[in-house]
Amino acid sequence: MWGEKLDKSIVHQLFNSYYNLFPNRSSIAIADLTHFIYYQPSLDIDLNIKPGDPVHSDTVTFKAIQEKRRVKEIKDNNRFGVDYYAISHPILQDKKVIGAMTAIFPQEPEFLSIPYLTVKITDRWVPIHFSQIIYMEAQNRKTYVTSKNKKGTHRFNLTELEVVLPKNTFNRCHRSYIINLNQIKEIQPDSHSSFILIMSDESRVPVSQTYSKRLRKIMGF
């Protein structure tokens, strides 16, 4: 029977644990190995998933379960009849995959067309070129963007920014941080995380175990 390994108490626990990763603008879907068991649509996008619907092989949820890793994809002309992008993360129990949690966002292609982030600084908005951004930090449910000479907030959550920002420049290094690879000044070992990044403004940004392997591979050390 679908959902027998993921009861309601586990679902609610997962939702609370992942709340900071998945912003309010996203729809949330939770699946066991074969079927969706929970779905919460957002005001921005609704794929009309119902508990009991099968997890099809062309979905990011299926890929996250099969490949046992986080999967991110933009979906065009798909079975749901609406364009969207999604992030799915496998759910583990005793080191075994028992399902996946997926966040679904509306596509916003216009956001991808310019190399700027527009941040709010006090009572005004200022566009900051990607090359000037040093890092982004999630704090108190806000996203703070730090650049060479400005700091402000952006309306997108880090999870949304991770999907749309260019991967050759920006990388997630921690649940609370996305960094500009071109703004790293130095890398230092650290006892509380895998290592610390010293950024161009002398800020110290931690790298968690979750992201350390990927970042080491990207940076070649």
PDB file of C-alpha atoms in Angstrom:
ATOM      1  CA  MET A   1       0.000   0.000   0.000  1.00  0.00           C
ATOM      2  CA  TRP A   2       1.328   3.423  -0.928  1.00  0.00           C
ATOM      3  CA  GLY A   3       2.573   5.600   1.923  1.00  0.00           C
ATOM      4  CA  GLU A   4       2.948   2.794   4.463  1.00  0.00           C
ATOM      5  CA  LYS A   5       6.536   3.838   5.259  1.00  0.00           C
ATOM      6  CA  LEU A   6       5.755   7.536   5.440  1.00  0.00           C
ATOM      7  CA  ASP A   7       2.946   8.141   7.914  1.00  0.00           C
ATOM      8  CA  LYS A   8       1.423  11.536   8.739  1.00  0.00           C
ATOM      9  CA  SER A   9       3.715  12.244  11.685  1.00  0.00           C
ATOM     10  CA  ILE A  10       6.799  11.745   9.514  1.00  0.00           C
ATOM     11  CA  VAL A  11       5.328  13.962   6.794  1.00  0.00           C
ATOM     12  CA  HIS A  12       4.693  16.818   9.232  1.00  0.00           C
ATOM     13  CA  GLN A  13       8.169  16.411  10.716  1.00  0.00           C
ATOM     14  CA  LEU A  14       9.701  16.560   7.235  1.00  0.00           C
ATOM     15  CA  PHE A  15       7.687  19.619   6.301  1.00  0.00           C
ATOM     16  CA  ASN A  16       8.883  21.481   9.405  1.00  0.00           C
ATOM     17  CA  SER A  17      12.497  20.399   8.874  1.00  0.00           C
ATOM     18  CA  TYR A  18      12.563  21.479   5.241  1.00  0.00           C
ATOM     19  CA  TYR A  19      10.577  24.696   5.685  1.00  0.00           C
ATOM     20  CA  ASN A  20      13.631  26.962   5.366  1.00  0.00           C
ATOM     21  CA  LEU A  21      14.693  25.248   2.137  1.00  0.00           C
ATOM     22  CA  PHE A  22      11.323  25.557   0.437  1.00  0.00           C
ATOM     23  CA  PRO A  23       9.837  29.082   0.303  1.00  0.00           C
ATOM     24  CA  ASN A  24       6.158  29.995   0.499  1.00  0.00           C
ATOM     25  CA  ARG A  25       6.015  30.603  -3.263  1.00  0.00           C
ATOM     26  CA  SER A  26       6.583  26.911  -3.960  1.00  0.00           C
ATOM     27  CA  SER A  27       4.211  23.992  -4.030  1.00  0.00           C
ATOM     28  CA  ILE A  28       5.371  21.060  -1.902  1.00  0.00           C
ATOM     29  CA  ALA A  29       5.013  17.377  -2.814  1.00  0.00           C
ATOM     30  CA  ILE A  30       6.090  14.407  -0.718  1.00  0.00           C
ATOM     31  CA  ALA A  31       6.260  10.883  -2.127  1.00  0.00           C
ATOM     32  CA  ASP A  32       7.154   7.412  -0.975  1.00  0.00           C
ATOM     33  CA  LEU A  33       8.964   5.142  -3.440  1.00  0.00           C
ATOM     34  CA  THR A  34       6.047   4.856  -5.849  1.00  0.00           C
ATOM     35  CA  HIS A  35       3.258   7.352  -5.049  1.00  0.00           C
ATOM     36  CA  PHE A  36       2.709  10.899  -3.861  1.00  0.00           C
ATOM     37  CA  ILE A  37       1.359  10.948  -0.309  1.00  0.00           C
ATOM     38  CA  TYR A  38       1.206  14.687   0.408  1.00  0.00           C
ATOM     39  CA  TYR A  39       0.758  17.812  -1.719  1.00  0.00           C
ATOM     40  CA  GLN A  40       0.405  21.468  -0.783  1.00  0.00           C
ATOM     41  CA  PRO A  41      -0.057  23.885  -3.721  1.00  0.00           C
ATOM     42  CA  SER A  42       1.071  27.492  -3.599  1.00  0.00           C
ATOM     43  CA  LEU A  43      -0.755  30.573  -4.885  1.00  0.00           C
ATOM     44  CA  ASP A  44       1.745  30.823  -7.757  1.00  0.00           C
ATOM     45  CA  ILE A  45       1.607  27.298  -9.177  1.00  0.00           C
ATOM     46  CA  ASP A  46      -0.549  24.211  -8.770  1.00  0.00           C
ATOM     47  CA  LEU A  47       0.183  20.933 -10.598  1.00  0.00           C
ATOM     48  CA  ASN A  48      -3.007  19.362  -9.205  1.00  0.00           C
ATOM     49  CA  ILE A  49      -1.148  16.411  -7.724  1.00  0.00           C
ATOM     50  CA  LYS A  50      -3.342  14.211  -5.528  1.00  0.00           C
ATOM     51  CA  PRO A  51      -2.288  11.808  -2.766  1.00  0.00           C
ATOM     52  CA  GLY A  52      -2.158   8.386  -4.373  1.00  0.00           C
ATOM     53  CA  ASP A  53      -1.009   9.630  -7.782  1.00  0.00           C
ATOM     54  CA  PRO A  54       1.899   7.539  -9.122  1.00  0.00           C
ATOM     55  CA  VAL A  55       5.414   8.971  -9.352  1.00  0.00           C
ATOM     56  CA  HIS A  56       6.121   8.885 -13.092  1.00  0.00           C
ATOM     57  CA  SER A  57       9.588   8.306 -14.515  1.00  0.00           C
ATOM     58  CA  ASP A  58       9.765  11.738 -16.195  1.00  0.00           C
ATOM     59  CA  THR A  59       9.487  13.661 -12.885  1.00  0.00           C
ATOM     60  CA  VAL A  60      12.269  15.101 -10.747  1.00  0.00           C
ATOM     61  CA  THR A  61      10.784  13.200  -7.794  1.00  0.00           C
ATOM     62  CA  PHE A  62      11.383   9.881  -9.570  1.00  0.00           C
ATOM     63  CA  LYS A  63      14.956  10.856 -10.458  1.00  0.00           C
ATOM     64  CA  ALA A  64      15.752  11.942  -6.896  1.00  0.00           C
ATOM     65  CA  ILE A  65      14.541   8.580  -5.593  1.00  0.00           C
ATOM     66  CA  GLN A  66      16.325   6.507  -8.223  1.00  0.00           C
ATOM     67  CA  GLU A  67      19.590   8.460  -8.238  1.00  0.00           C
ATOM     68  CA  LYS A  68      19.612   9.020  -4.451  1.00  0.00           C
ATOM     69  CA  ARG A  69      20.576  12.669  -4.795  1.00  0.00           C
ATOM     70  CA  ARG A  70      19.085  16.150  -5.091  1.00  0.00           C
ATOM     71  CA  VAL A  71      17.752  16.817  -8.583  1.00  0.00           C
ATOM     72  CA  LYS A  72      16.910  20.213 -10.107  1.00  0.00           C
ATOM     73  CA  GLU A  73      15.200  20.651 -13.476  1.00  0.00           C
ATOM     74  CA  ILE A  74      13.232  23.116 -15.573  1.00  0.00           C
ATOM     75  CA  LYS A  75      10.186  21.452 -17.110  1.00  0.00           C
ATOM     76  CA  ASP A  76       8.660  22.588 -20.431  1.00  0.00           C
ATOM     77  CA  ASN A  77       5.684  21.036 -22.230  1.00  0.00           C
ATOM     78  CA  ASN A  78       5.318  18.358 -19.565  1.00  0.00           C
ATOM     79  CA  ARG A  79       2.458  16.072 -18.506  1.00  0.00           C
ATOM     80  CA  PHE A  80       1.062  18.742 -16.160  1.00  0.00           C
ATOM     81  CA  GLY A  81       0.498  21.233 -18.989  1.00  0.00           C
ATOM     82  CA  VAL A  82       2.391  24.080 -17.285  1.00  0.00           C
ATOM     83  CA  ASP A  83       6.011  25.198 -17.329  1.00  0.00           C
ATOM     84  CA  TYR A  84       7.796  25.042 -13.984  1.00  0.00           C
ATOM     85  CA  TYR A  85      11.082  24.273 -12.288  1.00  0.00           C
ATOM     86  CA  ALA A  86      11.486  21.893  -9.408  1.00  0.00           C
ATOM     87  CA  ILE A  87      13.959  20.703  -6.796  1.00  0.00           C
ATOM     88  CA  SER A  88      13.589  17.233  -5.303  1.00  0.00           C
ATOM     89  CA  HIS A  89      15.569  15.800  -2.407  1.00  0.00           C
ATOM     90  CA  PRO A  90      15.551  12.127  -1.353  1.00  0.00           C
ATOM     91  CA  ILE A  91      14.268  11.188   2.107  1.00  0.00           C
ATOM     92  CA  LEU A  92      16.554   8.766   3.935  1.00  0.00           C
ATOM     93  CA  GLN A  93      15.855   6.364   6.767  1.00  0.00           C
ATOM     94  CA  ASP A  94      18.728   4.198   8.064  1.00  0.00           C
ATOM     95  CA  LYS A  95      20.703   5.286   5.001  1.00  0.00           C
ATOM     96  CA  LYS A  96      17.999   3.937   2.671  1.00  0.00           C
ATOM     97  CA  VAL A  97      15.867   6.081   0.363  1.00  0.00           C
ATOM     98  CA  ILE A  98      12.206   5.804   1.359  1.00  0.00           C
ATOM     99  CA  GLY A  99      10.829   8.688  -0.679  1.00  0.00           C
ATOM    100  CA  ALA A 100      11.447  12.280  -1.763  1.00  0.00           C
ATOM    101  CA  MET A 101      10.345  15.832  -1.034  1.00  0.00           C
ATOM    102  CA  THR A 102       9.894  18.176  -3.985  1.00  0.00           C
ATOM    103  CA  ALA A 103       9.501  21.936  -4.246  1.00  0.00           C
ATOM    104  CA  ILE A 104       7.821  23.253  -7.420  1.00  0.00           C
ATOM    105  CA  PHE A 105       8.245  26.852  -8.574  1.00  0.00           C
ATOM    106  CA  PRO A 106       6.719  28.810 -11.468  1.00  0.00           C
ATOM    107  CA  GLN A 107       9.120  29.478 -14.315  1.00  0.00           C
ATOM    108  CA  GLU A 108      10.247  33.070 -14.530  1.00  0.00           C
ATOM    109  CA  PRO A 109      12.382  33.254 -17.690  1.00  0.00           C
ATOM    110  CA  GLU A 110      12.546  37.034 -17.615  1.00  0.00           C
ATOM    111  CA  PHE A 111      14.551  36.759 -14.410  1.00  0.00           C
ATOM    112  CA  LEU A 112      17.197  34.752 -16.265  1.00  0.00           C
ATOM    113  CA  SER A 113      17.597  37.244 -19.094  1.00  0.00           C
ATOM    114  CA  ILE A 114      19.687  39.899 -17.302  1.00  0.00           C
ATOM    115  CA  PRO A 115      22.908  39.428 -15.265  1.00  0.00           C
ATOM    116  CA  TYR A 116      21.635  41.396 -12.260  1.00  0.00           C
ATOM    117  CA  LEU A 117      19.916  40.893  -8.944  1.00  0.00           C
ATOM    118  CA  THR A 118      17.714  43.776  -7.861  1.00  0.00           C
ATOM    119  CA  VAL A 119      17.958  44.177  -4.092  1.00  0.00           C
ATOM    120  CA  LYS A 120      16.040  46.347  -1.680  1.00  0.00           C
ATOM    121  CA  ILE A 121      18.130  48.783   0.346  1.00  0.00           C
ATOM    122  CA  THR A 122      16.040  50.678   2.944  1.00  0.00           C
ATOM    123  CA  ASP A 123      13.371  52.437   0.826  1.00  0.00           C
ATOM    124  CA  ARG A 124      14.818  51.886  -2.664  1.00  0.00           C
ATOM    125  CA  TRP A 125      15.781  49.095  -5.091  1.00  0.00           C
ATOM    126  CA  VAL A 126      19.250  48.781  -6.598  1.00  0.00           C
ATOM    127  CA  PRO A 127      20.338  46.405  -9.412  1.00  0.00           C
ATOM    128  CA  ILE A 128      23.644  44.670  -8.644  1.00  0.00           C
ATOM    129  CA  HIS A 129      25.599  42.963 -11.409  1.00  0.00           C
ATOM    130  CA  PHE A 130      26.417  39.285 -10.820  1.00  0.00           C
ATOM    131  CA  SER A 131      30.140  40.035 -10.954  1.00  0.00           C
ATOM    132  CA  GLN A 132      29.813  42.410  -7.975  1.00  0.00           C
ATOM    133  CA  ILE A 133      27.984  39.962  -5.724  1.00  0.00           C
ATOM    134  CA  ILE A 134      30.162  38.292  -3.085  1.00  0.00           C
ATOM    135  CA  TYR A 135      27.662  36.012  -1.359  1.00  0.00           C
ATOM    136  CA  MET A 136      24.019  35.597  -0.372  1.00  0.00           C
ATOM    137  CA  GLU A 137      22.863  34.611   3.099  1.00  0.00           C
ATOM    138  CA  ALA A 138      19.545  33.358   4.471  1.00  0.00           C
ATOM    139  CA  GLN A 139      18.821  34.929   7.837  1.00  0.00           C
ATOM    140  CA  ASN A 140      15.529  35.322   9.715  1.00  0.00           C
ATOM    141  CA  ARG A 141      13.637  34.142   6.620  1.00  0.00           C
ATOM    142  CA  LYS A 142      15.144  36.877   4.474  1.00  0.00           C
ATOM    143  CA  THR A 143      17.785  36.667   1.755  1.00  0.00           C
ATOM    144  CA  TYR A 144      20.623  39.153   2.194  1.00  0.00           C
ATOM    145  CA  VAL A 145      22.802  39.928  -0.819  1.00  0.00           C
ATOM    146  CA  THR A 146      26.305  41.240  -0.088  1.00  0.00           C
ATOM    147  CA  SER A 147      28.230  42.933  -2.893  1.00  0.00           C
ATOM    148  CA  LYS A 148      31.468  44.899  -3.037  1.00  0.00           C
ATOM    149  CA  ASN A 149      29.841  48.129  -1.901  1.00  0.00           C
ATOM    150  CA  LYS A 150      26.172  47.374  -1.143  1.00  0.00           C
ATOM    151  CA  LYS A 151      24.053  45.063   0.976  1.00  0.00           C
ATOM    152  CA  GLY A 152      20.317  44.530   0.622  1.00  0.00           C
ATOM    153  CA  THR A 153      17.570  41.934   0.561  1.00  0.00           C
ATOM    154  CA  HIS A 154      16.117  39.968  -2.343  1.00  0.00           C
ATOM    155  CA  ARG A 155      12.571  38.632  -2.542  1.00  0.00           C
ATOM    156  CA  PHE A 156      13.695  35.131  -3.620  1.00  0.00           C
ATOM    157  CA  ASN A 157      14.669  32.395  -1.194  1.00  0.00           C
ATOM    158  CA  LEU A 158      18.131  30.793  -1.568  1.00  0.00           C
ATOM    159  CA  THR A 159      16.551  27.664  -3.016  1.00  0.00           C
ATOM    160  CA  GLU A 160      14.944  29.682  -5.818  1.00  0.00           C
ATOM    161  CA  LEU A 161      18.166  31.597  -6.458  1.00  0.00           C
ATOM    162  CA  GLU A 162      20.147  28.365  -6.580  1.00  0.00           C
ATOM    163  CA  VAL A 163      17.978  27.208  -9.483  1.00  0.00           C
ATOM    164  CA  VAL A 164      18.147  30.345 -11.604  1.00  0.00           C
ATOM    165  CA  LEU A 165      21.641  31.756 -10.999  1.00  0.00           C
ATOM    166  CA  PRO A 166      24.455  30.698 -13.401  1.00  0.00           C
ATOM    167  CA  LYS A 167      26.143  27.546 -12.063  1.00  0.00           C
ATOM    168  CA  ASN A 168      29.575  28.512 -13.371  1.00  0.00           C
ATOM    169  CA  THR A 169      29.570  31.549 -11.056  1.00  0.00           C
ATOM    170  CA  PHE A 170      27.340  30.817  -8.049  1.00  0.00           C
ATOM    171  CA  ASN A 171      27.296  27.752  -5.840  1.00  0.00           C
ATOM    172  CA  ARG A 172      25.493  26.678  -2.685  1.00  0.00           C
ATOM    173  CA  CYS A 173      28.041  25.918   0.035  1.00  0.00           C
ATOM    174  CA  HIS A 174      25.752  25.755   3.071  1.00  0.00           C
ATOM    175  CA  ARG A 175      22.040  25.683   3.859  1.00  0.00           C
ATOM    176  CA  SER A 176      22.320  29.419   4.585  1.00  0.00           C
ATOM    177  CA  TYR A 177      24.823  30.538   1.931  1.00  0.00           C
ATOM    178  CA  ILE A 178      25.352  30.841  -1.817  1.00  0.00           C
ATOM    179  CA  ILE A 179      28.750  32.204  -2.821  1.00  0.00           C
ATOM    180  CA  ASN A 180      30.252  33.755  -5.947  1.00  0.00           C
ATOM    181  CA  LEU A 181      33.144  31.449  -6.870  1.00  0.00           C
ATOM    182  CA  ASN A 182      35.028  34.393  -8.365  1.00  0.00           C
ATOM    183  CA  GLN A 183      34.975  36.220  -5.018  1.00  0.00           C
ATOM    184  CA  ILE A 184      36.763  33.519  -2.995  1.00  0.00           C
ATOM    185  CA  LYS A 185      40.052  34.846  -1.660  1.00  0.00           C
ATOM    186  CA  GLU A 186      41.229  31.900   0.436  1.00  0.00           C
ATOM    187  CA  ILE A 187      40.156  28.480   1.741  1.00  0.00           C
ATOM    188  CA  GLN A 188      40.896  27.468   5.323  1.00  0.00           C
ATOM    189  CA  PRO A 189      40.251  24.244   7.290  1.00  0.00           C
ATOM    190  CA  ASP A 190      37.728  24.513  10.109  1.00  0.00           C
ATOM    191  CA  SER A 191      36.848  22.267  13.040  1.00  0.00           C
ATOM    192  CA  HIS A 192      33.112  23.070  12.965  1.00  0.00           C
ATOM    193  CA  SER A 193      32.576  22.486   9.251  1.00  0.00           C
ATOM    194  CA  SER A 194      34.621  21.000   6.433  1.00  0.00           C
ATOM    195  CA  PHE A 195      36.327  24.314   5.647  1.00  0.00           C
ATOM    196  CA  ILE A 196      35.866  28.072   5.669  1.00  0.00           C
ATOM    197  CA  LEU A 197      35.847  30.380   2.647  1.00  0.00           C
ATOM    198  CA  ILE A 198      37.491  33.767   3.060  1.00  0.00           C
ATOM    199  CA  MET A 199      35.723  36.037   0.616  1.00  0.00           C
ATOM    200  CA  SER A 200      37.063  39.143  -1.109  1.00  0.00           C
ATOM    201  CA  ASP A 201      35.560  41.410   1.580  1.00  0.00           C
ATOM    202  CA  GLU A 202      37.200  39.262   4.320  1.00  0.00           C
ATOM    203  CA  SER A 203      33.863  37.669   5.268  1.00  0.00           C
ATOM    204  CA  ARG A 204      34.143  34.099   6.553  1.00  0.00           C
ATOM    205  CA  VAL A 205      31.602  31.762   4.967  1.00  0.00           C
ATOM    206  CA  PRO A 206      31.280  28.154   6.235  1.00  0.00           C
ATOM    207  CA  VAL A 207      31.045  25.154   3.934  1.00  0.00           C
ATOM    208  CA  SER A 208      28.946  22.309   5.325  1.00  0.00           C
ATOM    209  CA  GLN A 209      29.630  18.603   4.826  1.00  0.00           C
ATOM    210  CA  THR A 210      26.632  18.382   2.501  1.00  0.00           C
ATOM    211  CA  TYR A 211      28.252  20.686  -0.076  1.00  0.00           C
ATOM    212  CA  SER A 212      31.984  20.198   0.587  1.00  0.00           C
ATOM    213  CA  LYS A 213      32.572  17.311  -1.842  1.00  0.00           C
ATOM    214  CA  ARG A 214      30.951  19.139  -4.757  1.00  0.00           C
ATOM    215  CA  LEU A 215      32.778  22.382  -4.012  1.00  0.00           C
ATOM    216  CA  ARG A 216      36.125  20.582  -3.733  1.00  0.00           C
ATOM    217  CA  LYS A 217      35.490  19.012  -7.133  1.00  0.00           C
ATOM    218  CA  ILE A 218      34.535  22.321  -8.725  1.00  0.00           C
ATOM    219  CA  MET A 219      37.578  24.106  -7.302  1.00  0.00           C
ATOM    220  CA  GLY A 220      39.984  21.202  -7.830  1.00  0.00           C
ATOM    221  CA  PHE A 221      41.412  20.575  -4.361  1.00  0.00           C
TER     222      PHE A 221
END
